[in-house]
PDB file of C-alpha atoms in Angstrom:
ATOM      1  CA  MET T1067      16.840  -3.193  15.067  1.00 41.00           C
ATOM      2  CA  ALA T1068      19.897  -1.300  13.849  1.00 47.00           C
ATOM      3  CA  ASP T1069      19.357   2.233  12.581  1.00 66.00           C
ATOM      4  CA  PHE T1070      20.860   1.326   9.232  1.00 79.00           C
ATOM      5  CA  HIS T1071      18.703  -0.505   6.708  1.00 88.00           C
ATOM      6  CA  SER T1072      18.422  -1.109   2.992  1.00 94.00           C
ATOM      7  CA  ILE T1073      15.371  -0.759   0.742  1.00 96.00           C
ATOM      8  CA  GLY T1074      15.202  -2.255  -2.729  1.00 96.00           C
ATOM      9  CA  ILE T1075      13.415  -0.594  -5.653  1.00 95.00           C
ATOM     10  CA  ASP T1076      12.067  -2.460  -8.662  1.00 94.00           C
ATOM     11  CA  THR T1077      12.482   0.182 -11.376  1.00 92.00           C
ATOM     12  CA  LEU T1078      10.972  -1.689 -14.338  1.00 89.00           C
ATOM     13  CA  GLY T1079       7.527  -2.688 -15.548  1.00 84.00           C
ATOM     14  CA  SER T1080       5.490   0.382 -14.614  1.00 85.00           C
ATOM     15  CA  GLU T1081       4.107   3.408 -16.424  1.00 85.00           C
ATOM     16  CA  THR T1082       6.460   5.655 -14.462  1.00 86.00           C
ATOM     17  CA  PRO T1083       9.698   6.535 -16.293  1.00 89.00           C
ATOM     18  CA  THR T1084      12.775   5.125 -14.592  1.00 90.00           C
ATOM     19  CA  SER T1085      14.234   8.640 -14.404  1.00 91.00           C
ATOM     20  CA  GLU T1086      11.259   9.736 -12.281  1.00 92.00           C
ATOM     21  CA  ILE T1087      11.681   6.748  -9.972  1.00 92.00           C
ATOM     22  CA  ILE T1088      15.383   7.525  -9.572  1.00 93.00           C
ATOM     23  CA  GLN T1089      14.737  11.189  -8.847  1.00 94.00           C
ATOM     24  CA  GLY T1090      12.143  10.447  -6.181  1.00 93.00           C
ATOM     25  CA  ALA T1091      14.296   7.756  -4.579  1.00 94.00           C
ATOM     26  CA  LEU T1092      17.413   9.925  -4.440  1.00 94.00           C
ATOM     27  CA  GLU T1093      15.429  12.808  -2.948  1.00 93.00           C
ATOM     28  CA  PHE T1094      14.101  10.442  -0.296  1.00 94.00           C
ATOM     29  CA  ALA T1095      17.521   9.026   0.569  1.00 92.00           C
ATOM     30  CA  ARG T1096      19.219  12.428   0.664  1.00 91.00           C
ATOM     31  CA  THR T1097      17.701  13.277   4.061  1.00 89.00           C
ATOM     32  CA  ARG T1098      17.976   9.769   5.514  1.00 87.00           C
ATOM     33  CA  PRO T1099      21.647   8.949   6.133  1.00 83.00           C
ATOM     34  CA  GLY T1100      20.743   5.629   7.766  1.00 83.00           C
ATOM     35  CA  CYS T1101      19.111   4.318   4.606  1.00 89.00           C
ATOM     36  CA  ARG T1102      20.773   2.803   1.553  1.00 92.00           C
ATOM     37  CA  LEU T1103      18.894   1.949  -1.602  1.00 95.00           C
ATOM     38  CA  THR T1104      19.305  -0.993  -3.940  1.00 96.00           C
ATOM     39  CA  PHE T1105      18.073  -0.228  -7.457  1.00 95.00           C
ATOM     40  CA  VAL T1106      17.047  -3.229  -9.581  1.00 95.00           C
ATOM     41  CA  GLY T1107      16.984  -2.530 -13.304  1.00 92.00           C
ATOM     42  CA  ARG T1108      19.033  -1.684 -16.352  1.00 91.00           C
ATOM     43  CA  GLU T1109      22.661  -0.614 -15.971  1.00 90.00           C
ATOM     44  CA  ASP T1110      22.507   2.315 -18.379  1.00 90.00           C
ATOM     45  CA  GLU T1111      19.540   3.843 -16.536  1.00 91.00           C
ATOM     46  CA  LEU T1112      20.841   3.288 -13.003  1.00 92.00           C
ATOM     47  CA  GLN T1113      24.555   4.048 -13.316  1.00 89.00           C
ATOM     48  CA  CYS T1114      24.044   7.547 -11.905  1.00 90.00           C
ATOM     49  CA  THR T1115      22.791   6.193  -8.567  1.00 90.00           C
ATOM     50  CA  ARG T1116      26.185   4.654  -7.786  1.00 89.00           C
ATOM     51  CA  GLU T1117      27.623   8.153  -7.385  1.00 87.00           C
ATOM     52  CA  PHE T1118      25.483   8.554  -4.267  1.00 89.00           C
ATOM     53  CA  GLY T1119      26.632   5.309  -2.659  1.00 87.00           C
ATOM     54  CA  HIS T1120      23.651   3.203  -3.584  1.00 91.00           C
ATOM     55  CA  LYS T1121      23.744  -0.311  -4.967  1.00 93.00           C
ATOM     56  CA  VAL T1122      22.657  -1.426  -8.420  1.00 93.00           C
ATOM     57  CA  VAL T1123      21.546  -4.960  -9.273  1.00 94.00           C
ATOM     58  CA  VAL T1124      21.528  -5.247 -13.048  1.00 93.00           C
ATOM     59  CA  CYS T1125      18.455  -6.839 -14.573  1.00 90.00           C
ATOM     60  CA  GLN T1126      17.179  -6.390 -18.114  1.00 85.00           C
ATOM     61  CA  ASP T1127      13.862  -8.209 -17.950  1.00 84.00           C
ATOM     62  CA  SER T1128      10.611  -6.762 -16.634  1.00 81.00           C
ATOM     63  CA  VAL T1129       7.055  -7.834 -15.912  1.00 81.00           C
ATOM     64  CA  THR T1130       4.759  -5.893 -18.214  1.00 74.00           C
ATOM     65  CA  LEU T1131       1.275  -4.793 -17.195  1.00 69.00           C
ATOM     66  CA  TYR T1132      -0.596  -7.157 -19.513  1.00 71.00           C
ATOM     67  CA  GLU T1133       1.309 -10.426 -19.078  1.00 72.00           C
ATOM     68  CA  SER T1134      -0.507 -13.506 -17.820  1.00 70.00           C
ATOM     69  CA  LEU T1135       0.414 -14.867 -14.409  1.00 71.00           C
ATOM     70  CA  VAL T1136       1.424 -18.146 -16.056  1.00 69.00           C
ATOM     71  CA  SER T1137       3.967 -16.277 -18.146  1.00 71.00           C
ATOM     72  CA  VAL T1138       5.193 -14.305 -15.127  1.00 71.00           C
ATOM     73  CA  LEU T1139       5.656 -17.378 -12.950  1.00 71.00           C
ATOM     74  CA  ARG T1140       7.168 -19.675 -15.578  1.00 70.00           C
ATOM     75  CA  ARG T1141       9.080 -17.477 -17.987  1.00 70.00           C
ATOM     76  CA  LYS T1142      10.020 -14.297 -16.119  1.00 69.00           C
ATOM     77  CA  ARG T1143      12.558 -15.920 -13.843  1.00 73.00           C
ATOM     78  CA  ASN T1144      14.978 -13.004 -14.121  1.00 83.00           C
ATOM     79  CA  SER T1145      12.528 -10.120 -14.070  1.00 88.00           C
ATOM     80  CA  SER T1146      13.398  -7.100 -11.930  1.00 91.00           C
ATOM     81  CA  MET T1147      10.399  -7.824  -9.707  1.00 91.00           C
ATOM     82  CA  LYS T1148      11.445 -11.398  -9.015  1.00 92.00           C
ATOM     83  CA  VAL T1149      15.103 -10.458  -8.539  1.00 94.00           C
ATOM     84  CA  GLY T1150      14.082  -7.788  -6.024  1.00 95.00           C
ATOM     85  CA  LEU T1151      11.919 -10.240  -4.096  1.00 95.00           C
ATOM     86  CA  GLN T1152      14.747 -12.755  -4.046  1.00 95.00           C
ATOM     87  CA  LEU T1153      17.060 -10.117  -2.589  1.00 96.00           C
ATOM     88  CA  LEU T1154      14.474  -9.641   0.169  1.00 96.00           C
ATOM     89  CA  ALA T1155      14.131 -13.378   0.729  1.00 96.00           C
ATOM     90  CA  ASN T1156      17.923 -13.706   1.000  1.00 95.00           C
ATOM     91  CA  GLY T1157      18.141 -10.910   3.564  1.00 94.00           C
ATOM     92  CA  GLU T1158      20.176  -8.651   1.259  1.00 95.00           C
ATOM     93  CA  ILE T1159      17.578  -5.874   1.620  1.00 96.00           C
ATOM     94  CA  ASP T1160      15.119  -5.126   4.432  1.00 95.00           C
ATOM     95  CA  GLY T1161      12.174  -4.162   2.248  1.00 96.00           C
ATOM     96  CA  LEU T1162      11.128  -3.836  -1.388  1.00 97.00           C
ATOM     97  CA  VAL T1163       9.139  -1.172  -3.262  1.00 96.00           C
ATOM     98  CA  SER T1164       7.717  -2.021  -6.678  1.00 93.00           C
ATOM     99  CA  THR T1165       5.686   0.029  -9.156  1.00 89.00           C
ATOM    100  CA  GLY T1166       4.921  -3.067 -11.208  1.00 87.00           C
ATOM    101  CA  ASP T1167       1.729  -5.033 -11.780  1.00 86.00           C
ATOM    102  CA  THR T1168      -0.190  -5.830  -8.581  1.00 87.00           C
ATOM    103  CA  ALA T1169      -1.246  -9.368  -9.525  1.00 87.00           C
ATOM    104  CA  ALA T1170       2.294 -10.273 -10.552  1.00 88.00           C
ATOM    105  CA  LEU T1171       3.729  -8.809  -7.348  1.00 91.00           C
ATOM    106  CA  MET T1172       1.224 -10.787  -5.308  1.00 91.00           C
ATOM    107  CA  ALA T1173       2.013 -14.054  -7.118  1.00 89.00           C
ATOM    108  CA  LEU T1174       5.784 -13.649  -7.095  1.00 91.00           C
ATOM    109  CA  SER T1175       5.793 -12.507  -3.461  1.00 93.00           C
ATOM    110  CA  ARG T1176       3.965 -15.643  -2.389  1.00 91.00           C
ATOM    111  CA  GLN T1177       6.479 -17.685  -4.383  1.00 89.00           C
ATOM    112  CA  ALA T1178       9.578 -16.021  -2.930  1.00 92.00           C
ATOM    113  CA  ILE T1179       8.606 -14.916   0.591  1.00 95.00           C
ATOM    114  CA  PRO T1180       7.082 -17.263   3.174  1.00 94.00           C
ATOM    115  CA  MET T1181       3.865 -16.288   4.883  1.00 95.00           C
ATOM    116  CA  VAL T1182       3.805 -15.469   8.570  1.00 94.00           C
ATOM    117  CA  PRO T1183       2.559 -18.675  10.257  1.00 92.00           C
ATOM    118  CA  SER T1184      -1.243 -18.938  10.718  1.00 88.00           C
ATOM    119  CA  PHE T1185      -1.960 -16.623   7.777  1.00 94.00           C
ATOM    120  CA  ASP T1186      -2.981 -18.170   4.456  1.00 93.00           C
ATOM    121  CA  ARG T1187      -2.684 -15.278   2.003  1.00 92.00           C
ATOM    122  CA  PRO T1188      -1.303 -11.739   1.901  1.00 95.00           C
ATOM    123  CA  ALA T1189      -3.686  -8.794   1.809  1.00 96.00           C
ATOM    124  CA  ILE T1190      -3.151  -5.278   0.520  1.00 95.00           C
ATOM    125  CA  ILE T1191      -3.437  -2.706   3.294  1.00 96.00           C
ATOM    126  CA  LYS T1192      -3.324   1.072   2.992  1.00 94.00           C
ATOM    127  CA  ARG T1193      -3.592   4.060   5.301  1.00 92.00           C
ATOM    128  CA  PHE T1194      -6.165   6.799   4.750  1.00 91.00           C
ATOM    129  CA  ASP T1195      -6.472  10.071   6.632  1.00 88.00           C
ATOM    130  CA  GLY T1196      -9.924  10.564   8.119  1.00 87.00           C
ATOM    131  CA  LYS T1197     -11.552  13.603   9.696  1.00 85.00           C
ATOM    132  CA  GLN T1198     -10.162  12.858  13.156  1.00 84.00           C
ATOM    133  CA  ARG T1199      -7.445  10.238  12.773  1.00 89.00           C
ATOM    134  CA  PRO T1200      -6.033   7.822  10.205  1.00 91.00           C
ATOM    135  CA  PHE T1201      -7.538   4.439   9.447  1.00 94.00           C
ATOM    136  CA  TRP T1202      -6.348   1.396   7.512  1.00 96.00           C
ATOM    137  CA  MET T1203      -8.316  -0.689   5.034  1.00 96.00           C
ATOM    138  CA  LEU T1204      -7.656  -4.200   3.726  1.00 95.00           C
ATOM    139  CA  ASP T1205      -7.892  -6.122   1.416  1.00 92.00           C
ATOM    140  CA  LEU T1206      -7.631  -3.687  -1.491  1.00 93.00           C
ATOM    141  CA  GLY T1207      -7.264  -6.137  -4.345  1.00 90.00           C
ATOM    142  CA  ALA T1208      -4.999  -9.075  -3.557  1.00 89.00           C
ATOM    143  CA  ASN T1209      -7.799 -11.596  -2.974  1.00 89.00           C
ATOM    144  CA  ILE T1210     -11.019 -11.462  -4.978  1.00 87.00           C
ATOM    145  CA  ALA T1211     -12.689 -14.518  -3.411  1.00 88.00           C
ATOM    146  CA  ARG T1212     -14.631 -14.178  -0.160  1.00 90.00           C
ATOM    147  CA  LYS T1213     -14.028 -16.603   2.680  1.00 93.00           C
ATOM    148  CA  VAL T1214     -14.937 -16.189   6.333  1.00 96.00           C
ATOM    149  CA  ASN T1215     -11.562 -17.420   7.590  1.00 95.00           C
ATOM    150  CA  TRP T1216      -9.707 -15.055   5.234  1.00 96.00           C
ATOM    151  CA  LEU T1217     -11.709 -12.055   6.439  1.00 97.00           C
ATOM    152  CA  ILE T1218     -11.008 -13.035  10.046  1.00 96.00           C
ATOM    153  CA  GLN T1219      -7.304 -13.302   9.232  1.00 96.00           C
ATOM    154  CA  PHE T1220      -7.420  -9.868   7.560  1.00 97.00           C
ATOM    155  CA  ALA T1221      -8.972  -8.485  10.745  1.00 97.00           C
ATOM    156  CA  ARG T1222      -6.121  -9.932  12.807  1.00 96.00           C
ATOM    157  CA  MET T1223      -3.532  -8.601  10.343  1.00 96.00           C
ATOM    158  CA  GLY T1224      -5.066  -5.137  10.248  1.00 96.00           C
ATOM    159  CA  SER T1225      -5.470  -4.871  13.997  1.00 96.00           C
ATOM    160  CA  THR T1226      -1.853  -5.908  14.595  1.00 95.00           C
ATOM    161  CA  TYR T1227      -0.636  -3.539  11.867  1.00 96.00           C
ATOM    162  CA  ALA T1228      -2.484  -0.543  13.331  1.00 95.00           C
ATOM    163  CA  THR T1229      -1.058  -1.346  16.762  1.00 94.00           C
ATOM    164  CA  ALA T1230       2.487  -1.694  15.421  1.00 93.00           C
ATOM    165  CA  ILE T1231       2.647   1.258  13.071  1.00 92.00           C
ATOM    166  CA  GLY T1232      -0.172   3.529  14.354  1.00 85.00           C
ATOM    167  CA  PRO T1233       0.523   3.047  17.115  1.00 84.00           C
ATOM    168  CA  ILE T1234      -3.085   2.528  18.228  1.00 90.00           C
ATOM    169  CA  GLN T1235      -3.915   0.445  21.269  1.00 89.00           C
ATOM    170  CA  GLN T1236      -6.978  -1.788  20.801  1.00 93.00           C
ATOM    171  CA  PRO T1237      -7.823  -0.499  17.318  1.00 96.00           C
ATOM    172  CA  ARG T1238     -11.511  -0.568  16.429  1.00 97.00           C
ATOM    173  CA  VAL T1239     -12.116  -3.084  13.652  1.00 97.00           C
ATOM    174  CA  SER T1240     -15.155  -3.034  11.384  1.00 97.00           C
ATOM    175  CA  LEU T1241     -16.446  -4.898   8.324  1.00 97.00           C
ATOM    176  CA  LEU T1242     -17.355  -2.946   5.186  1.00 96.00           C
ATOM    177  CA  ASN T1243     -21.006  -3.587   4.393  1.00 96.00           C
ATOM    178  CA  ILE T1244     -24.066  -2.020   2.727  1.00 93.00           C
ATOM    179  CA  GLY T1245     -25.560  -1.168   6.113  1.00 90.00           C
ATOM    180  CA  SER T1246     -24.588  -0.952   9.770  1.00 87.00           C
ATOM    181  CA  GLU T1247     -27.455  -3.119  11.038  1.00 89.00           C
ATOM    182  CA  ALA T1248     -26.620  -6.699  12.022  1.00 85.00           C
ATOM    183  CA  ARG T1249     -29.131  -8.171   9.545  1.00 86.00           C
ATOM    184  CA  LYS T1250     -27.727  -6.293   6.522  1.00 88.00           C
ATOM    185  CA  GLY T1251     -25.465  -7.653   3.801  1.00 90.00           C
ATOM    186  CA  PRO T1252     -24.570 -11.106   2.438  1.00 92.00           C
ATOM    187  CA  GLN T1253     -24.488 -14.120   4.736  1.00 94.00           C
ATOM    188  CA  ILE T1254     -20.703 -14.399   4.591  1.00 95.00           C
ATOM    189  CA  LEU T1255     -20.330 -10.963   6.192  1.00 95.00           C
ATOM    190  CA  ARG T1256     -22.875 -11.784   8.883  1.00 95.00           C
ATOM    191  CA  ASP T1257     -21.072 -15.042   9.618  1.00 95.00           C
ATOM    192  CA  THR T1258     -17.733 -13.213   9.781  1.00 96.00           C
ATOM    193  CA  ALA T1259     -19.190 -10.596  12.111  1.00 96.00           C
ATOM    194  CA  SER T1260     -20.507 -13.336  14.384  1.00 95.00           C
ATOM    195  CA  GLU T1261     -17.056 -14.930  14.597  1.00 95.00           C
ATOM    196  CA  LEU T1262     -15.240 -11.636  15.128  1.00 96.00           C
ATOM    197  CA  SER T1263     -17.579 -10.677  17.954  1.00 94.00           C
ATOM    198  CA  LYS T1264     -16.407 -13.814  19.783  1.00 94.00           C
ATOM    199  CA  THR T1265     -12.709 -13.098  19.232  1.00 92.00           C
ATOM    200  CA  SER T1266     -11.343 -11.437  22.358  1.00 89.00           C
ATOM    201  CA  SER T1267      -8.087 -10.323  20.704  1.00 91.00           C
ATOM    202  CA  ILE T1268      -9.960  -8.148  18.182  1.00 95.00           C
ATOM    203  CA  ASN T1269     -11.907  -5.034  19.151  1.00 96.00           C
ATOM    204  CA  PHE T1270     -14.730  -5.611  16.665  1.00 97.00           C
ATOM    205  CA  VAL T1271     -17.215  -2.723  16.480  1.00 96.00           C
ATOM    206  CA  GLY T1272     -19.559  -4.021  13.767  1.00 96.00           C
ATOM    207  CA  PHE T1273     -20.351  -3.070  10.186  1.00 97.00           C
ATOM    208  CA  ILE T1274     -19.438   0.219   8.536  1.00 96.00           C
ATOM    209  CA  GLU T1275     -20.886   1.765   5.375  1.00 95.00           C
ATOM    210  CA  ALA T1276     -18.652   3.281   2.702  1.00 93.00           C
ATOM    211  CA  ASP T1277     -19.940   6.818   3.306  1.00 91.00           C
ATOM    212  CA  ARG T1278     -18.684   6.673   6.907  1.00 92.00           C
ATOM    213  CA  LEU T1279     -15.148   5.490   6.192  1.00 92.00           C
ATOM    214  CA  PHE T1280     -13.624   8.910   6.877  1.00 91.00           C
ATOM    215  CA  ASP T1281     -15.812   9.811   9.873  1.00 92.00           C
ATOM    216  CA  GLY T1282     -13.559   8.225  12.504  1.00 91.00           C
ATOM    217  CA  ALA T1283     -15.871   5.350  13.436  1.00 93.00           C
ATOM    218  CA  SER T1284     -13.211   2.687  12.807  1.00 96.00           C
ATOM    219  CA  ASP T1285      -9.425   2.297  12.836  1.00 96.00           C
ATOM    220  CA  VAL T1286      -9.306  -0.826  10.646  1.00 97.00           C
ATOM    221  CA  VAL T1287     -11.808  -1.583   7.881  1.00 97.00           C
ATOM    222  CA  VAL T1288     -11.889  -5.174   6.647  1.00 97.00           C
ATOM    223  CA  THR T1289     -13.277  -6.260   3.295  1.00 96.00           C
ATOM    224  CA  ASP T1290     -12.589  -8.652   0.447  1.00 95.00           C
ATOM    225  CA  GLY T1291     -10.225  -7.658  -2.370  1.00 93.00           C
ATOM    226  CA  PHE T1292     -13.005  -6.977  -4.888  1.00 94.00           C
ATOM    227  CA  SER T1293     -15.020  -4.587  -2.709  1.00 94.00           C
ATOM    228  CA  GLY T1294     -11.860  -3.047  -1.296  1.00 92.00           C
ATOM    229  CA  ASN T1295     -10.441  -2.279  -4.723  1.00 91.00           C
ATOM    230  CA  VAL T1296     -13.742  -0.759  -5.856  1.00 92.00           C
ATOM    231  CA  ALA T1297     -13.728   1.430  -2.736  1.00 91.00           C
ATOM    232  CA  LEU T1298     -10.110   2.450  -3.352  1.00 88.00           C
ATOM    233  CA  LYS T1299     -10.721   3.405  -6.981  1.00 87.00           C
ATOM    234  CA  SER T1300     -13.864   5.321  -5.965  1.00 89.00           C
ATOM    235  CA  ILE T1301     -11.835   7.315  -3.438  1.00 85.00           C
ATOM    236  CA  GLU T1302      -9.186   8.059  -6.066  1.00 82.00           C
ATOM    237  CA  GLY T1303     -11.865   9.176  -8.529  1.00 85.00           C
ATOM    238  CA  ALA T1304     -13.545  11.397  -5.946  1.00 82.00           C
ATOM    239  CA  THR T1305     -10.192  13.024  -5.231  1.00 79.00           C
ATOM    240  CA  ARG T1306      -9.625  13.789  -8.906  1.00 78.00           C
ATOM    241  CA  ILE T1307     -13.076  15.355  -9.344  1.00 82.00           C
ATOM    242  CA  ALA T1308     -12.478  17.446  -6.204  1.00 78.00           C
ATOM    243  CA  HIS T1309      -9.305  18.826  -7.833  1.00 72.00           C
ATOM    244  CA  HIS T1310     -11.280  19.579 -10.990  1.00 76.00           C
ATOM    245  CA  ILE T1311     -14.075  21.366  -9.124  1.00 78.00           C
ATOM    246  CA  ILE T1312     -11.611  23.509  -7.176  1.00 74.00           C
ATOM    247  CA  ASP T1313      -9.859  24.643 -10.350  1.00 74.00           C
ATOM    248  CA  GLN T1314     -13.152  25.189 -12.176  1.00 76.00           C
ATOM    249  CA  GLU T1315     -14.693  27.255  -9.373  1.00 73.00           C
ATOM    250  CA  LEU T1316     -11.592  29.386  -8.931  1.00 70.00           C
ATOM    251  CA  HIS T1317     -11.594  30.206 -12.623  1.00 70.00           C
ATOM    252  CA  SER T1318     -15.344  30.815 -13.047  1.00 73.00           C
ATOM    253  CA  SER T1319     -15.576  32.994  -9.923  1.00 72.00           C
ATOM    254  CA  GLY T1320     -12.571  35.107 -10.829  1.00 65.00           C
ATOM    255  CA  LEU T1321     -10.831  34.106  -7.592  1.00 62.00           C
ATOM    256  CA  ASN T1322      -7.929  32.569  -9.495  1.00 63.00           C
ATOM    257  CA  GLU T1323      -6.166  35.898  -9.097  1.00 61.00           C
ATOM    258  CA  SER T1324      -6.826  36.185  -5.351  1.00 67.00           C
ATOM    259  CA  GLU T1325      -3.771  35.375  -3.256  1.00 69.00           C
ATOM    260  CA  ILE T1326      -5.904  34.138  -0.346  1.00 68.00           C
ATOM    261  CA  ALA T1327      -8.066  31.912  -2.552  1.00 64.00           C
ATOM    262  CA  ILE T1328      -5.005  30.544  -4.351  1.00 64.00           C
ATOM    263  CA  SER T1329      -3.307  29.819  -1.022  1.00 72.00           C
ATOM    264  CA  VAL T1330      -6.364  27.998   0.356  1.00 65.00           C
ATOM    265  CA  ALA T1331      -6.786  26.031  -2.879  1.00 62.00           C
ATOM    266  CA  LYS T1332      -3.101  25.070  -2.778  1.00 63.00           C
ATOM    267  CA  ASP T1333      -3.472  23.742   0.776  1.00 63.00           C
ATOM    268  CA  VAL T1334      -6.541  21.723  -0.190  1.00 65.00           C
ATOM    269  CA  ARG T1335      -4.806  20.286  -3.250  1.00 59.00           C
ATOM    270  CA  GLU T1336      -1.820  19.230  -1.161  1.00 61.00           C
ATOM    271  CA  LYS T1337      -4.089  17.456   1.324  1.00 61.00           C
ATOM    272  CA  LEU T1338      -5.889  15.720  -1.541  1.00 57.00           C
ATOM    273  CA  ASN T1339      -2.687  14.848  -3.416  1.00 57.00           C
ATOM    274  CA  ALA T1340      -2.823  11.077  -3.770  1.00 59.00           C
ATOM    275  CA  GLN T1341       0.918  10.968  -4.503  1.00 66.00           C
ATOM    276  CA  ALA T1342       1.685  12.143  -0.977  1.00 62.00           C
ATOM    277  CA  TYR T1343      -0.057   9.005   0.332  1.00 68.00           C
ATOM    278  CA  ASN T1344       1.204   6.613  -2.337  1.00 82.00           C
ATOM    279  CA  GLY T1345       2.000   3.074  -1.342  1.00 86.00           C
ATOM    280  CA  ALA T1346       0.107   0.038  -0.072  1.00 93.00           C
ATOM    281  CA  SER T1347       1.592  -3.013   1.615  1.00 95.00           C
ATOM    282  CA  LEU T1348       1.342  -6.752   1.084  1.00 96.00           C
ATOM    283  CA  ILE T1349       0.732  -7.643   4.702  1.00 96.00           C
ATOM    284  CA  GLY T1350       1.011 -11.210   5.984  1.00 95.00           C
ATOM    285  CA  LEU T1351       4.313 -11.958   4.279  1.00 96.00           C
ATOM    286  CA  ASN T1352       7.431 -12.508   6.359  1.00 95.00           C
ATOM    287  CA  GLY T1353       8.969  -9.406   4.807  1.00 95.00           C
ATOM    288  CA  VAL T1354       8.175  -5.798   3.903  1.00 97.00           C
ATOM    289  CA  VAL T1355       6.771  -5.457   0.366  1.00 97.00           C
ATOM    290  CA  VAL T1356       5.230  -2.140  -0.722  1.00 96.00           C
ATOM    291  CA  LYS T1357       3.227  -1.700  -3.914  1.00 93.00           C
ATOM    292  CA  SER T1358       3.545   1.763  -5.434  1.00 90.00           C
ATOM    293  CA  HIS T1359       0.979   3.075  -7.899  1.00 83.00           C
ATOM    294  CA  GLY T1360       2.089   2.344 -11.460  1.00 78.00           C
ATOM    295  CA  ARG T1361       1.546   5.974 -12.507  1.00 81.00           C
ATOM    296  CA  THR T1362       3.289   7.610  -9.606  1.00 84.00           C
ATOM    297  CA  ASP T1363       5.710  10.549  -9.660  1.00 86.00           C
ATOM    298  CA  ARG T1364       8.820  11.412  -7.642  1.00 88.00           C
ATOM    299  CA  ILE T1365       6.663  12.519  -4.673  1.00 89.00           C
ATOM    300  CA  GLY T1366       4.801   9.214  -4.758  1.00 90.00           C
ATOM    301  CA  ILE T1367       8.031   7.218  -4.918  1.00 92.00           C
ATOM    302  CA  GLY T1368       9.255   9.025  -1.821  1.00 92.00           C
ATOM    303  CA  ALA T1369       5.974   8.260  -0.026  1.00 92.00           C
ATOM    304  CA  ALA T1370       6.198   4.555  -0.900  1.00 93.00           C
ATOM    305  CA  LEU T1371       9.805   4.402   0.326  1.00 95.00           C
ATOM    306  CA  GLN T1372       8.784   6.175   3.533  1.00 94.00           C
ATOM    307  CA  LEU T1373       6.086   3.556   4.090  1.00 95.00           C
ATOM    308  CA  ALA T1374       8.626   0.771   3.618  1.00 95.00           C
ATOM    309  CA  GLN T1375      10.993   2.448   6.054  1.00 94.00           C
ATOM    310  CA  ASP T1376       8.214   2.872   8.635  1.00 93.00           C
ATOM    311  CA  GLU T1377       7.294  -0.806   8.398  1.00 95.00           C
ATOM    312  CA  ILE T1378      10.916  -1.904   8.694  1.00 94.00           C
ATOM    313  CA  GLN T1379      11.445   0.253  11.763  1.00 93.00           C
ATOM    314  CA  ALA T1380       8.149  -0.890  13.309  1.00 93.00           C
ATOM    315  CA  ARG T1381       9.065  -4.549  12.664  1.00 94.00           C
ATOM    316  CA  VAL T1382       5.637  -5.270  11.196  1.00 94.00           C
ATOM    317  CA  PRO T1383       6.301  -8.934  10.213  1.00 93.00           C
ATOM    318  CA  GLY T1384       7.681  -9.566  13.704  1.00 92.00           C
ATOM    319  CA  HIS T1385       4.566  -8.130  15.319  1.00 92.00           C
ATOM    320  CA  LEU T1386       2.378 -10.345  13.147  1.00 93.00           C
ATOM    321  CA  LYS T1387       4.322 -13.383  14.331  1.00 88.00           C
ATOM    322  CA  SER T1388       3.975 -12.472  18.003  1.00 83.00           C
ATOM    323  CA  HIS T1389       0.259 -11.611  17.843  1.00 73.00           C
ATOM    324  CA  GLN T1390      -1.164 -14.818  16.433  1.00 60.00           C
TER     325      GLN T1390
END
């Protein structure tokens, strides 16, 4: 793949001000001369980006957070999200980052971008940093229904992704469950585990409980979109309370004036800063689509763009095609 590539940014439809998205994107691009950005949104808000050599695709309409999928699919034909996805489908950009609604992005992506053959539906995958090494979890909210064949496909997607972008050879794949014993959990998980244990291309290591996610027991954690999204939101909530406890303890102990304590607390906060790890991918599509948190900041925008760049350079869709 050539060193030069283009990443599109859907700037409308989120809770993040467009000015914050622009700032984060320009900061990202400033140190990456081989990357050009394509901003999709309103002319008056994006005019300033042209000065830095980036492209602007003018679009006035947006997908709001509370619109029905019927409205999005039938009436929002010129929304910034759909226009950005069409640019990706046409090969005018190499990847797309959107801060818009997850359900709408999922629906419009499936409409505009073909699936990689042998995969039925995209899944949302995200990297987490564990005690020893990173791990990836999917699905984090794209598919609420549970089906054995979907979970098996997610395992194949996740294993290939970890190999391509990790890079981890023979990543350990586990199923999220309420216990590690073979007899635990609903029948659908036990049936999935039985099938995965027979699949030679997947290094299946069994069930994993939520309290062991960060212990390093697995490289890829597979679950359905409902359980995965609950786990994700629980992790985000735990991170926020950790920030609160740090600040509270520093203040109540009087250590908020200690340079050493402040320095240690700053390091911990940076490691727990969710914005630094912002971005999750719709894997399984024949294209790079990254979902940014709707309440992100400039740091988070940069992280989401970095994820898109990493996937483009790693040729993730191509790896999925060749590892079927």
